[in-house]
Amino acid sequence: MKIPPIPEDEAERLAALRSLDILDTPAEERFDRITRVARTTFGVPIALISLVDANRQWFKSRFGLDVGETPREVSFCGHAILSRDTFVIEDALADPRFVDNPLVTEEPRIRFYAGHRLVGPGGHHMGTLCVIDRRPRQLDPPAVQALQDLAAWAERELNAVEWEEAARKLRQSENRFHAIFHSAALGIALVDRDGRLLSCNRALGRIFGYSPQELIVHEKLPFQLVVESEAIDASHLEPRAGEPGGHQVDVRSKRKDGEPIWLTLTVSRVEDEGGSEHFRILMFDEITQRHRAKEQLNLALEAEQAARRRLERLNQVQSQFISMVTHDFRTALTGIQGFSEMMRDEEFSPEEMREYATDINEDAKRMNALIASMLELSKGQDGSSREAS
Amino acid sequence: MSKILFCEDDDLVRKMLKVATRTMPHETVMAGDGLQALEIIERQPPDLIFLDLHMPGMTGGELTEALRGRAEWAKIPVVLMTGDPDNAASLAVARHGAAGYLAKPFHLEDLRKTIQQLLPQIAEEAP
């Protein structure tokens, strides 16, 4: 007896088989109807859907056989899964590989076997759909075709679990994406390379003051973006090489109602499998509040600097004024001191005395005027109006 | 008789100086601004010059420098009269090459002493 060889992809094959979660599950009508059709079609006593596990073959569906599984080493199916072609043994007793096989020499006394492999996840062969008879038979080409058709049917049922799961996961992933897309605070638009709008989320509408319906009826995004006083549209936003996270730029735009807004725009491109551009993702982060706060801060800083400059100028004017006043005081005092010392120490005629006293008085008046203008300056907070004085 | 030039833009101070020096044994000449002073110096160079530091037009400092630039006038002592604080006055003396300064307001005694210091031989002749 020839023990069926182990396929080269055995480890992956077994992993794929396990991933179907089908081994040792109860019989199911969707498989049983296939073996029922097979038995009738070929007029055989036994029809099986057999899955080849590590050490056994296990029957998901069986007609005409009492046991649920048999050892892999005596199995016909272990041989059948090695090939893409239909595996046919017309007379087991005439075949040295099976002549002493216990399944041949004892119950169920197999003489004829025809099995076609069932392809599972990853293209690995999971098992077979096979028909068995207790007498030798031949299989003409139309019959082989029929067996293959039934096998294809069984294959679909086998993988249906997988498909359902994949579809469920895809739906889940889509729902998740949809939720993220629409609940995101960022405005997101998908546009093709010509700037045509493919899809956009609710936040985008909210930011620009459009309802989602209004946005989607536009062929292109219905607003203009301005980068440093240069107007652009979505098709001009070139994602740059070397910026895998997308190219970021601060832009100015207007809401539908004309209200100006500021945004940080991130542009990234999505490529198809061939590496050419599929579409662009534009993400808008509204920064109007931040921008306004920054502007106000700048204004406040400018005002503070202007105040500081004014104060410096005022200080300068004041110190110039003080130095000027000091000089004028001292000049006037020079006259007063000189004349009074002379009047004290020297002899003068009454006319001269009167004249010099008048001069002293003149200087006293000048000093009084100086004091008046000093008081004027100290009253005013803003010295700029007196800069010229 | 030695000659002293006073250059002062303030009329009353100039008048006071004229009266104060009337009994001194020197000829005193008064100028109201720097240009006037230069004219007088060119006509007949004085032996001692008192210059108000702050004058409109040519300042006392500029005039001093102009004198220092001419060989025949370079030796004439110049005294700067100023109401500036002492440190600013000292600085002006050094910068412009003056002989000294007289801080306004000054006592007439200080004026006399300054003249005596800078014109000693003539001062000794005085009674």
Coordinates of C-alpha atoms in Angstrom, one line a residue, chain A residues 191-195 220 224-225 227 230-240 247 249 265 267 280 282:
Chain A
V191 CA -11.0 64.9 -5.2
D192 CA -9.7 63.5 -8.4
R193 CA -6.6 64.9 -10.0
D194 CA -8.6 67.5 -12.0
G195 CA -10.1 68.8 -8.7
K220 CA -15.9 71.0 -7.9
Q224 CA -11.7 79.3 -3.3
L225 CA -8.6 78.9 -1.3
V227 CA -2.4 80.9 -0.1
E230 CA -2.5 83.7 -4.5
A231 CA -5.9 82.0 -5.3
I232 CA -5.7 78.3 -5.9
D233 CA -8.1 75.4 -6.6
A234 CA -7.9 71.8 -5.5
S235 CA -6.2 70.7 -8.7
H236 CA -3.3 73.0 -8.1
L237 CA -2.5 71.6 -4.7
E238 CA 0.4 69.3 -5.6
P239 CA 1.2 66.8 -2.9
R240 CA 4.9 66.9 -2.6
H247 CA 1.7 68.4 2.3
V249 CA -0.2 74.7 4.0
L265 CA -4.9 72.3 4.7
V267 CA -3.1 67.4 0.9
R280 CA -6.4 63.3 -3.5
L282 CA -7.8 67.3 1.2

